Structure formats: C-alpha cells, structure tokens
Amino acid sequence: MNVSFHYKGQPDSKGHFGPYGGMYVPETLMMPLLELTREYARAKRDPSFRRELDYYLADYVGRPTPLYLAERLTRELGGARIYLKREDLLHTGAHKINNAMGQILLARRMGKKRIIAETGAGQHGVATATVAAMFGLECVIYMGAVDAERQSLNVYRMQLLGAEVRRVTAGQQTLKEAISEAMRDWVTNVRTTHYILGSALGSHPYPMMVRDFHSVIGREARAQILKKEKRLPHLLTACVGGGSNAIGLFHPFLKDRKVRMVGVEAGGRGIRRGQHAARFKGGSLGVLQGTRTYVLQDADGQIELTHSVSAGLDYAAIGPEHSLLRDMGRTEYTYATDSEALSAFRRLGELEGIIPALESAHAIAYVIKQAPKMKKSEIILVNLSGRGDKDVMEASKHLKLPSSKGA
Ligand SMILES: *Cc1c(COP(=O)(O)O)cnc(C)c1O
C-alpha cells in the first residue's frame, strides 16, 4: 500500500489510521463529531477528568480487575501458562462499561442532558442505561426489532434501569439499523444529546476515544503480569467484534515488540457467505457507518449477512485500527467457529469454575488450540471480556449435558 503516514499508536487529526478510519459521514454529522473531537481532546488533557474517571472506575465499575492464573486449564493443556484478565467481574458483567462510563463523564462535561446508544445483543445498551441511571440522565436505546425479540430479557433490564428502548424495524432489524437510527436521532437532537457508541468503530473520534477508555485493561494487565512473572507475556489474545476489548488490551503493549497479539473473530458455521463474521477472512476494503475498514460485502458493496452464536461478535465491519495493525504485521487474526466456542465455554466452566461470555469463549477456544504448542515457560494472557450468565439459555440449545440422575 503506497501511503505514507506516521502512526505511532495514534490516528491523524481526521482520524485516519493509515488508509483506514476517517470520518465518512453526511455533512450534518460533521459538526457534532468535530465538537466531540475537540471536547474529548480537552478532557484528555484535564487531570480532573482523569481523576473523576478513575474514581468511578474504582468505586462503581469495580477496577482493577484481577489477573488470574488458570492453573487447571494450564495443566490440562500441558503448555504455556495461561492468565485470564477478569473483565467478566466488572459491574454489568463485561468490559463495555469502561467505555460507557468514560463517555457519560464526557457528556456531562459537555452539558448534555440526554444519552442515546445502539445495542445489538443488549450488553452495551445495559451498560449505557446503567451509567445514565447512575447520573440521572434521560436515556434512549435503539435496538433492532429482531434483536429485541431475541434478547427480551435485556430489553426488560434496560427498562428496569429507566431507559426507553426503541425498536428499529428497518432492513434486517438488527445492529446495523440500530446504529443508523441512533445517528439520525443524534443529528436531530445534538444540542442536548450525546451518542455513546459501543465499540471501537464508526467515525472519528469514536475508534480512538473508545480505545482510550478500554486501554485501562492493557495498562492494568501489563503491570500485573510484570509483578507476578517479572516478565512480559509471549502472547496476548482477545475476541474481536468491533474490536474494543481487543484494542484495549493490545494498545499498551504495542511497543513491546516481542509480545505477539492475536485477535479472534467469529467463524460462525464456517467461512461461507452469510455464515460467519470473520472480516479478515471473508471481507474486503469498504466503508460502513462512518469508517473505512474491512467489511463483509458483496461485489456491489452490499453488506452481507453475518452469523455468530455470540451476538456481540456479529457485525459486518471491524474497527479501523485493527486493519492498520494487521497491515503492519503488528497484530494477527484468526477465527473460532460456533462449535469451538461452545466447547471452550463448557471447558472453562468445568476446569476453572468460570462461565465465560460466548464472545470471550472464542478467545478461549484459540488458547485451547495454541497453548499445547507452546513451551511451559511461555505465557499467554487472554482477555475474558465478559461473563456467560447472559448466554446460558443460548448454550442450552446447543450443548447436551447428561440429565441429572434420579434419587
Ligand atoms: C460486545 C462484546 C464483545 C465484542 O465487542 P468488542 O468491541 O469487539 O470488544 C466481546 N465480549 C463481550 C462480553 C461483549 O459484550
């Protein structure tokens, strides 16, 4: 690729990560996005913003999360030592609240009274409704009607938290349409409203800002592993939907050239059109919802259907910074299928007493394949992005367990 740019871990002023990223939005959205970019830059330089965020991350969200040596999993696989970064222990059960908390503090600074967000499976909607309730801000969550049907318990959770859930009936009635509706709302109500986007995706400044709010994962993990092992891990891994939990873990290790980083996408039912969400396997360069990156699309640029057993990995585009890091050879990507993720889901429960989110189970599935090929002296650090309580119903449709014995 014949582009010259300086990356050094940051995008340029228009949000380009090399040939990726940018601000591919209608003119009406440029004003609010530029205002947000300015305000975020100001907040980032302000020590009182950092202090406030650290305070709520510690006392409300539950940071720092432990870095746990999975002894039985390590022994069972017979290779590298496996550490789990326990984002599953955060309030609301996943990493998403790191970003929701950062953005709502920014919204308050900007004097916004109303919060909107999109959600697919409902996890980001729940995290957003939670922080909005906690600060007493009005909250509207856009959700595809099909998703709202599939995830009715999360709809109820958001409503319990005082949010209004608006069902979107356009197109496929899933995440992509929910994002489009949230953008439409934002343009109309921008004076009062902040849009909390849920992954390291969309137009600048979101990919950079969401990454920054999740980088606390990697900063903590780096300090924790140095304390426990007196050395860096050989391999970092995380699942990749939009890519926020992965980039949050990876970013603080970018300069540690010897640390290998592998993102795990959703292989679904296999790499066939419409059956997966592995953008680097079946995708090509395109623009989706504000950003230029790898997208699952057909020859005419029509967005393809995606599938994954885990709703959180089920999106047609990947965050733009991942595309650049992959071009640079700094990060690598693989995928795990539905059935590999389901078996990892079960294995981690049986061996460690931890039921992971089905999203996180994709990263565990990769660890199960990779650890036995590594030396016992080597270290794998995997991000456990969320807990699996939300997935128990879905898993029960696929995993047949021995029926309980009668007395
Ligand atoms: C939403 C979600 C993901 C995927 O989102 P990323 O932006 O790729 O991190 C992964 N794990 C869990 C538990 C989630 O809720």
Coordinates of C-alpha atoms and ligand atoms in Angstrom, one line a residue:
M1 CA 0.0 0.0 0.0
N2 CA 1.6 3.3 -1.1
V3 CA 0.6 5.6 1.6
S4 CA 3.0 7.4 3.8
F5 CA 1.8 8.2 7.3
H6 CA 3.0 8.4 10.9
Y7 CA 1.1 6.1 13.1
K8 CA 3.0 5.6 16.4
G9 CA -0.2 4.4 18.1
Q10 CA -2.4 7.5 17.1
P11 CA -4.5 8.4 14.2
D12 CA -4.0 11.7 12.3
S13 CA -6.2 14.7 13.1
K14 CA -9.1 13.5 10.9
G15 CA -8.9 10.0 12.5
H16 CA -7.1 8.2 9.7
F17 CA -5.2 5.1 10.8
G18 CA -3.1 4.9 7.6
P19 CA -5.6 4.1 4.8
Y20 CA -8.3 3.2 7.4
G21 CA -10.7 5.1 9.7
G22 CA -11.6 8.7 8.9
M23 CA -15.0 10.5 9.0
Y24 CA -17.2 9.1 6.3
V25 CA -20.5 10.8 7.4
P26 CA -23.1 13.1 6.0
E27 CA -22.3 16.8 6.3
T28 CA -24.9 17.2 9.1
L29 CA -22.9 14.9 11.3
M30 CA -19.6 16.7 10.9
M31 CA -20.4 19.5 13.3
P32 CA -21.2 17.3 16.3
L33 CA -18.3 14.9 15.5
L34 CA -15.8 17.8 15.4
E35 CA -17.2 19.3 18.6
L36 CA -16.9 15.9 20.2
T37 CA -13.3 15.5 19.0
R38 CA -12.4 18.9 20.4
E39 CA -14.1 18.3 23.8
Y40 CA -12.5 14.9 24.1
A41 CA -9.0 16.3 23.4
R42 CA -9.7 18.9 26.1
A43 CA -10.9 16.3 28.6
K44 CA -8.0 14.0 28.0
R45 CA -5.5 16.8 28.9
D46 CA -7.5 17.7 32.0
P47 CA -6.2 15.9 35.2
S48 CA -9.6 16.5 36.9
F49 CA -11.3 14.4 34.2
R50 CA -8.8 11.6 34.6
R51 CA -9.3 11.7 38.4
E52 CA -13.1 11.6 38.1
L53 CA -13.0 8.7 35.7
D54 CA -10.5 6.8 37.9
Y55 CA -12.8 7.3 40.9
Y56 CA -15.9 5.9 39.2
L57 CA -13.9 3.1 37.6
A58 CA -12.7 2.0 41.0
D59 CA -15.8 2.6 43.3
Y60 CA -18.6 1.9 40.9
V61 CA -17.3 -0.2 37.9
G62 CA -15.0 -2.4 40.0
R63 CA -11.5 -1.8 38.8
P64 CA -8.8 -3.0 38.8
T65 CA -9.9 -6.5 37.7
P66 CA -7.8 -9.4 38.8
L67 CA -5.3 -11.1 36.5
Y68 CA -5.8 -14.8 37.3
L69 CA -3.5 -17.7 36.7
A70 CA -5.8 -20.5 35.3
E71 CA -3.9 -23.4 36.9
R72 CA -6.2 -26.3 35.9
L73 CA -6.6 -25.1 32.3
T74 CA -2.8 -24.7 32.1
R75 CA -2.2 -28.2 33.4
E76 CA -4.8 -29.8 31.3
L77 CA -3.5 -28.2 28.1
G78 CA 0.1 -29.0 29.0
G79 CA 1.8 -26.0 27.5
A80 CA 2.0 -22.2 28.1
R81 CA 0.9 -20.7 31.4
I82 CA -2.5 -19.1 30.9
Y83 CA -3.6 -15.9 32.7
L84 CA -7.1 -14.6 32.4
K85 CA -7.8 -10.8 32.6
R86 CA -11.1 -10.8 34.5
E87 CA -13.2 -8.2 32.8
D88 CA -16.2 -10.5 33.5
L89 CA -16.1 -9.4 37.1
L90 CA -17.0 -5.7 36.3
H91 CA -20.4 -4.2 37.1
T92 CA -22.9 -5.4 34.4
G93 CA -20.7 -8.3 33.6
A94 CA -18.4 -7.1 30.7
H95 CA -15.8 -4.6 29.6
K96 CA -18.4 -2.4 27.9
I97 CA -18.9 -0.3 31.0
N98 CA -15.3 1.1 30.8
N99 CA -16.3 3.0 27.7
A100 CA -19.9 3.8 28.8
M101 CA -18.5 5.4 32.0
G102 CA -15.8 7.4 30.1
Q103 CA -18.3 8.7 27.6
I104 CA -21.0 9.7 30.1
L105 CA -18.5 11.7 32.1
L106 CA -17.6 13.4 28.8
A107 CA -21.3 14.1 28.1
R108 CA -21.7 15.6 31.5
R109 CA -18.7 17.9 30.9
M110 CA -20.3 19.0 27.6
G111 CA -23.6 19.8 29.4
K112 CA -25.6 17.1 27.6
K113 CA -28.9 16.1 29.3
R114 CA -29.8 13.2 27.1
I115 CA -27.9 10.0 26.2
I116 CA -28.6 7.7 23.3
A117 CA -26.9 4.4 22.2
E118 CA -27.4 1.5 19.9
T119 CA -27.3 -2.1 21.0
G120 CA -27.1 -5.5 19.4
A121 CA -27.5 -8.2 22.0
G122 CA -28.2 -5.6 24.6
Q123 CA -24.9 -5.6 26.6
H124 CA -23.9 -2.1 25.5
G125 CA -27.5 -0.9 26.0
V126 CA -27.5 -2.2 29.5
A127 CA -24.1 -0.6 30.3
T128 CA -25.3 2.7 28.9
A129 CA -28.7 2.5 30.7
T130 CA -26.7 1.8 33.9
V131 CA -24.5 4.8 33.9
A132 CA -27.3 7.0 32.7
A133 CA -29.4 5.9 35.7
M134 CA -26.5 6.5 38.0
F135 CA -26.1 10.1 36.8
G136 CA -29.9 10.7 36.4
L137 CA -29.7 11.4 32.6
E138 CA -32.5 10.6 30.2
C139 CA -31.6 7.6 28.1
V140 CA -32.9 6.2 24.8
I141 CA -31.5 2.9 23.4
Y142 CA -32.0 1.9 19.8
M143 CA -32.3 -1.8 19.1
G144 CA -33.3 -3.8 16.0
A145 CA -36.7 -5.4 16.5
V146 CA -35.3 -8.8 15.7
D147 CA -32.6 -8.4 18.4
A148 CA -35.2 -7.0 20.9
E149 CA -37.2 -10.2 20.3
R150 CA -34.2 -12.5 20.8
Q151 CA -32.9 -10.6 23.8
S152 CA -36.1 -9.7 25.5
L153 CA -34.5 -10.1 29.0
N154 CA -32.0 -7.4 28.2
V155 CA -34.8 -5.1 27.0
Y156 CA -36.5 -5.6 30.3
R157 CA -33.2 -4.9 32.1
M158 CA -32.8 -1.6 30.3
Q159 CA -36.3 -0.6 31.1
L160 CA -35.8 -1.5 34.8
L161 CA -32.9 0.9 34.7
G162 CA -35.2 3.6 33.5
A163 CA -34.2 3.7 29.8
E164 CA -36.6 3.8 26.9
V165 CA -35.9 1.1 24.3
R166 CA -36.9 2.0 20.7
R167 CA -37.3 -1.0 18.4
V168 CA -36.0 -0.4 14.9
T169 CA -37.9 -2.1 12.1
A170 CA -35.9 -1.1 9.1
G171 CA -33.8 -3.5 7.0
Q172 CA -32.6 -6.6 8.8
Q173 CA -33.9 -5.1 12.1
T174 CA -30.5 -5.8 13.8
L175 CA -27.5 -3.8 15.0
K176 CA -26.6 -2.0 11.7
E177 CA -30.1 -0.5 11.5
A178 CA -30.0 0.4 15.2
I179 CA -26.7 2.4 14.6
S180 CA -28.3 4.2 11.7
E181 CA -31.3 5.2 13.7
A182 CA -29.1 6.4 16.6
M183 CA -27.2 8.6 14.2
R184 CA -30.4 10.1 12.9
D185 CA -31.5 10.9 16.4
W186 CA -28.2 12.5 17.2
V187 CA -28.3 14.8 14.2
T188 CA -31.7 16.0 15.2
N189 CA -31.1 16.4 18.9
V190 CA -27.4 17.2 19.0
R191 CA -27.6 20.3 21.2
T192 CA -29.0 18.2 24.2
T193 CA -27.8 14.7 23.3
H194 CA -24.6 12.7 23.4
Y195 CA -24.4 9.4 21.4
I196 CA -22.4 6.7 23.3
L197 CA -21.2 4.4 20.5
G198 CA -20.4 0.9 21.8
S199 CA -17.2 -0.3 20.1
A200 CA -14.0 1.0 18.5
L201 CA -15.9 1.6 15.3
G202 CA -17.7 4.4 13.4
S203 CA -16.4 7.8 12.5
H204 CA -13.5 9.6 14.2
P205 CA -13.2 10.3 17.1
Y206 CA -15.0 7.1 18.3
P207 CA -12.4 4.4 17.4
M208 CA -9.7 6.4 19.2
M209 CA -11.8 7.5 22.1
V210 CA -13.4 4.1 22.8
R211 CA -9.9 2.5 22.6
D212 CA -8.6 5.0 25.1
F213 CA -11.4 4.2 27.6
H214 CA -10.6 0.5 27.3
S215 CA -6.8 0.8 27.4
V216 CA -7.1 0.6 31.2
I217 CA -7.4 -3.2 30.5
G218 CA -4.0 -3.4 28.9
R219 CA -2.3 -0.9 31.3
E220 CA -3.5 -2.9 34.3
A221 CA -2.7 -6.3 32.7
R222 CA 0.8 -5.1 31.8
A223 CA 1.6 -4.0 35.4
Q224 CA 0.0 -7.1 36.9
I225 CA 1.9 -9.6 34.7
L226 CA 5.2 -7.8 35.4
K227 CA 4.5 -8.0 39.1
K228 CA 3.6 -11.7 39.0
E229 CA 6.0 -13.1 36.5
K230 CA 8.7 -10.3 36.3
R231 CA 8.4 -10.5 32.5
L232 CA 6.0 -9.8 29.7
P233 CA 3.6 -12.4 28.2
H234 CA 4.6 -14.1 24.9
L235 CA 1.1 -14.0 23.5
L236 CA -1.9 -11.7 24.1
T237 CA -5.3 -12.7 22.8
A238 CA -8.9 -11.4 22.8
C239 CA -12.1 -11.9 20.8
V240 CA -12.9 -9.2 18.2
G241 CA -16.4 -8.0 17.4
G242 CA -15.9 -4.2 16.7
G243 CA -12.6 -4.7 18.4
S244 CA -12.9 -2.6 21.6
N245 CA -11.9 -5.2 24.2
A246 CA -9.0 -6.4 22.0
I247 CA -7.6 -3.0 21.2
G248 CA -7.9 -2.0 24.9
L249 CA -5.7 -5.0 25.8
F250 CA -3.3 -4.7 22.9
H251 CA -2.6 -1.0 22.8
P252 CA -0.5 -0.6 25.9
F253 CA 1.7 -3.4 24.6
L254 CA 2.3 -2.1 21.1
K255 CA 5.9 -1.0 21.7
D256 CA 6.7 -4.4 23.3
R257 CA 7.8 -5.8 20.0
K258 CA 8.3 -9.4 21.3
V259 CA 4.7 -9.7 22.6
R260 CA 2.6 -11.4 19.9
M261 CA -1.0 -10.3 19.6
V262 CA -3.8 -12.3 18.1
G263 CA -7.4 -11.3 17.7
V264 CA -10.1 -13.9 17.3
E265 CA -13.1 -13.3 15.1
A266 CA -16.3 -15.3 14.8
G267 CA -16.1 -18.1 12.4
G268 CA -19.8 -19.0 12.9
R269 CA -20.8 -22.1 11.0
G270 CA -17.7 -21.8 8.8
I271 CA -16.3 -19.4 6.3
R272 CA -19.1 -19.3 3.8
R273 CA -21.1 -16.3 2.7
G274 CA -23.6 -15.2 5.4
Q275 CA -22.4 -17.9 7.9
H276 CA -19.7 -16.0 9.8
A277 CA -18.3 -12.6 10.9
A278 CA -14.6 -13.1 10.1
R279 CA -14.0 -9.8 8.3
F280 CA -10.3 -10.6 7.7
K281 CA -11.2 -14.0 6.2
G282 CA -14.1 -13.1 4.0
G283 CA -14.1 -9.3 3.9
S284 CA -12.7 -6.6 1.7
L285 CA -11.9 -2.9 2.0
G286 CA -15.1 -0.7 2.2
V287 CA -16.9 2.0 4.2
L288 CA -19.5 1.2 6.7
Q289 CA -21.2 3.6 9.1
G290 CA -18.5 6.3 9.1
T291 CA -15.3 4.4 8.8
R292 CA -13.1 2.8 6.1
T293 CA -12.1 -0.7 7.1
Y294 CA -12.5 -4.4 6.3
V295 CA -16.2 -5.1 5.7
L296 CA -18.2 -8.2 4.7
Q297 CA -19.8 -7.1 1.5
D298 CA -20.6 -8.5 -2.0
A299 CA -19.1 -7.3 -5.3
D300 CA -21.6 -4.4 -5.4
G301 CA -20.7 -3.2 -1.9
Q302 CA -24.0 -4.6 -0.4
I303 CA -23.4 -5.5 3.2
E304 CA -23.5 -9.3 3.7
L305 CA -25.4 -11.1 6.4
T306 CA -23.3 -12.2 9.3
H307 CA -23.8 -15.1 11.8
S308 CA -22.3 -16.0 15.1
V309 CA -23.6 -17.9 18.1
S310 CA -22.4 -14.9 20.1
A311 CA -24.4 -11.8 19.3
G312 CA -21.5 -9.5 20.4
L313 CA -19.3 -10.6 17.5
D314 CA -22.0 -10.5 14.9
Y315 CA -21.2 -7.3 12.9
A316 CA -20.0 -6.8 9.3
A317 CA -17.1 -4.4 10.0
I318 CA -14.0 -4.4 12.2
G319 CA -12.5 -1.4 13.9
P320 CA -10.1 0.5 11.6
E321 CA -7.1 0.4 13.9
H322 CA -7.1 -3.4 13.7
S323 CA -6.9 -3.2 9.9
L324 CA -3.8 -1.0 10.1
L325 CA -2.1 -3.0 12.8
R326 CA -2.7 -6.1 10.7
D327 CA -1.2 -4.5 7.6
M328 CA 1.8 -3.5 9.7
G329 CA 2.2 -7.1 10.8
R330 CA 1.9 -6.0 14.5
T331 CA -1.3 -8.0 15.2
E332 CA -2.6 -11.2 13.7
Y333 CA -6.2 -12.5 13.4
T334 CA -7.7 -15.9 13.4
Y335 CA -11.3 -17.2 14.0
A336 CA -13.1 -19.7 16.1
T337 CA -16.3 -21.4 15.0
D338 CA -19.5 -21.6 16.9
S339 CA -18.9 -25.2 17.9
E340 CA -15.3 -24.4 19.1
A341 CA -16.5 -21.5 21.1
L342 CA -19.3 -23.6 22.7
S343 CA -16.9 -26.3 23.7
A344 CA -14.5 -23.7 25.2
F345 CA -17.5 -22.2 27.0
R346 CA -18.1 -25.5 28.7
R347 CA -14.5 -26.4 29.3
L348 CA -13.7 -23.1 31.2
G349 CA -16.7 -23.7 33.4
E350 CA -15.7 -27.3 34.3
L351 CA -12.0 -26.5 34.7
E352 CA -12.0 -23.1 36.4
G353 CA -15.5 -22.5 37.7
I354 CA -15.8 -19.6 35.3
I355 CA -18.6 -19.5 32.7
P356 CA -17.3 -17.0 30.0
A357 CA -19.4 -14.9 27.7
L358 CA -19.8 -16.7 24.3
E359 CA -17.8 -13.9 22.8
S360 CA -14.9 -14.4 25.2
A361 CA -15.2 -18.2 24.6
H362 CA -13.9 -17.5 21.1
A363 CA -10.6 -16.3 22.6
I364 CA -10.5 -19.3 25.0
A365 CA -11.1 -21.6 22.0
Y366 CA -7.9 -20.2 20.4
V367 CA -6.0 -20.6 23.7
I368 CA -7.1 -24.3 23.8
K369 CA -5.6 -24.8 20.3
Q370 CA -2.5 -22.7 20.9
A371 CA -1.3 -23.4 24.5
P372 CA -0.3 -27.0 23.9
K373 CA 2.0 -25.9 21.0
M374 CA 3.9 -23.5 23.3
K375 CA 6.6 -24.1 26.0
K376 CA 5.7 -24.5 29.6
S377 CA 7.9 -21.5 30.3
E378 CA 5.9 -19.3 28.0
I379 CA 2.9 -17.1 29.0
I380 CA -0.5 -16.5 27.4
L381 CA -2.6 -13.6 28.6
V382 CA -6.2 -13.7 27.4
N383 CA -8.9 -11.1 27.9
L384 CA -12.0 -12.6 29.5
S385 CA -14.3 -9.8 28.1
G386 CA -17.5 -10.9 29.9
R387 CA -19.3 -13.4 31.9
G388 CA -21.6 -16.0 30.5
D389 CA -24.8 -15.7 32.5
K390 CA -26.5 -14.0 29.6
D391 CA -25.6 -16.9 27.3
V392 CA -26.8 -19.9 29.4
M393 CA -30.1 -20.1 27.5
E394 CA -28.4 -20.0 24.1
A395 CA -25.8 -22.5 25.2
S396 CA -28.5 -24.9 26.4
K397 CA -29.9 -25.1 22.9
H398 CA -26.6 -26.5 21.6
L399 CA -24.8 -28.3 24.5
K400 CA -26.4 -31.5 25.6
L401 CA -25.4 -32.3 29.2
P402 CA -26.1 -35.6 30.9
S403 CA -29.5 -35.4 32.5
S404 CA -29.5 -35.4 36.3
K405 CA -29.8 -38.8 38.0
G406 CA -32.9 -39.6 40.0
A407 CA -32.6 -40.3 43.7
Ligands
LIG1 C1 -19.8 -6.7 23.0 C2 -18.9 -7.7 23.5 C3 -17.8 -8.1 22.8 C4 -17.5 -7.6 21.4 O1 -17.2 -6.2 21.3 P1 -15.7 -5.7 21.1 O2 -15.9 -4.3 20.8 O3 -15.1 -6.4 20.0 O4 -15.0 -5.9 22.4 C5 -17.0 -9.1 23.3 N1 -17.2 -9.6 24.5 C6 -18.3 -9.2 25.3 C7 -18.5 -9.9 26.6 C8 -19.2 -8.3 24.8 O5 -20.3 -7.9 25.5

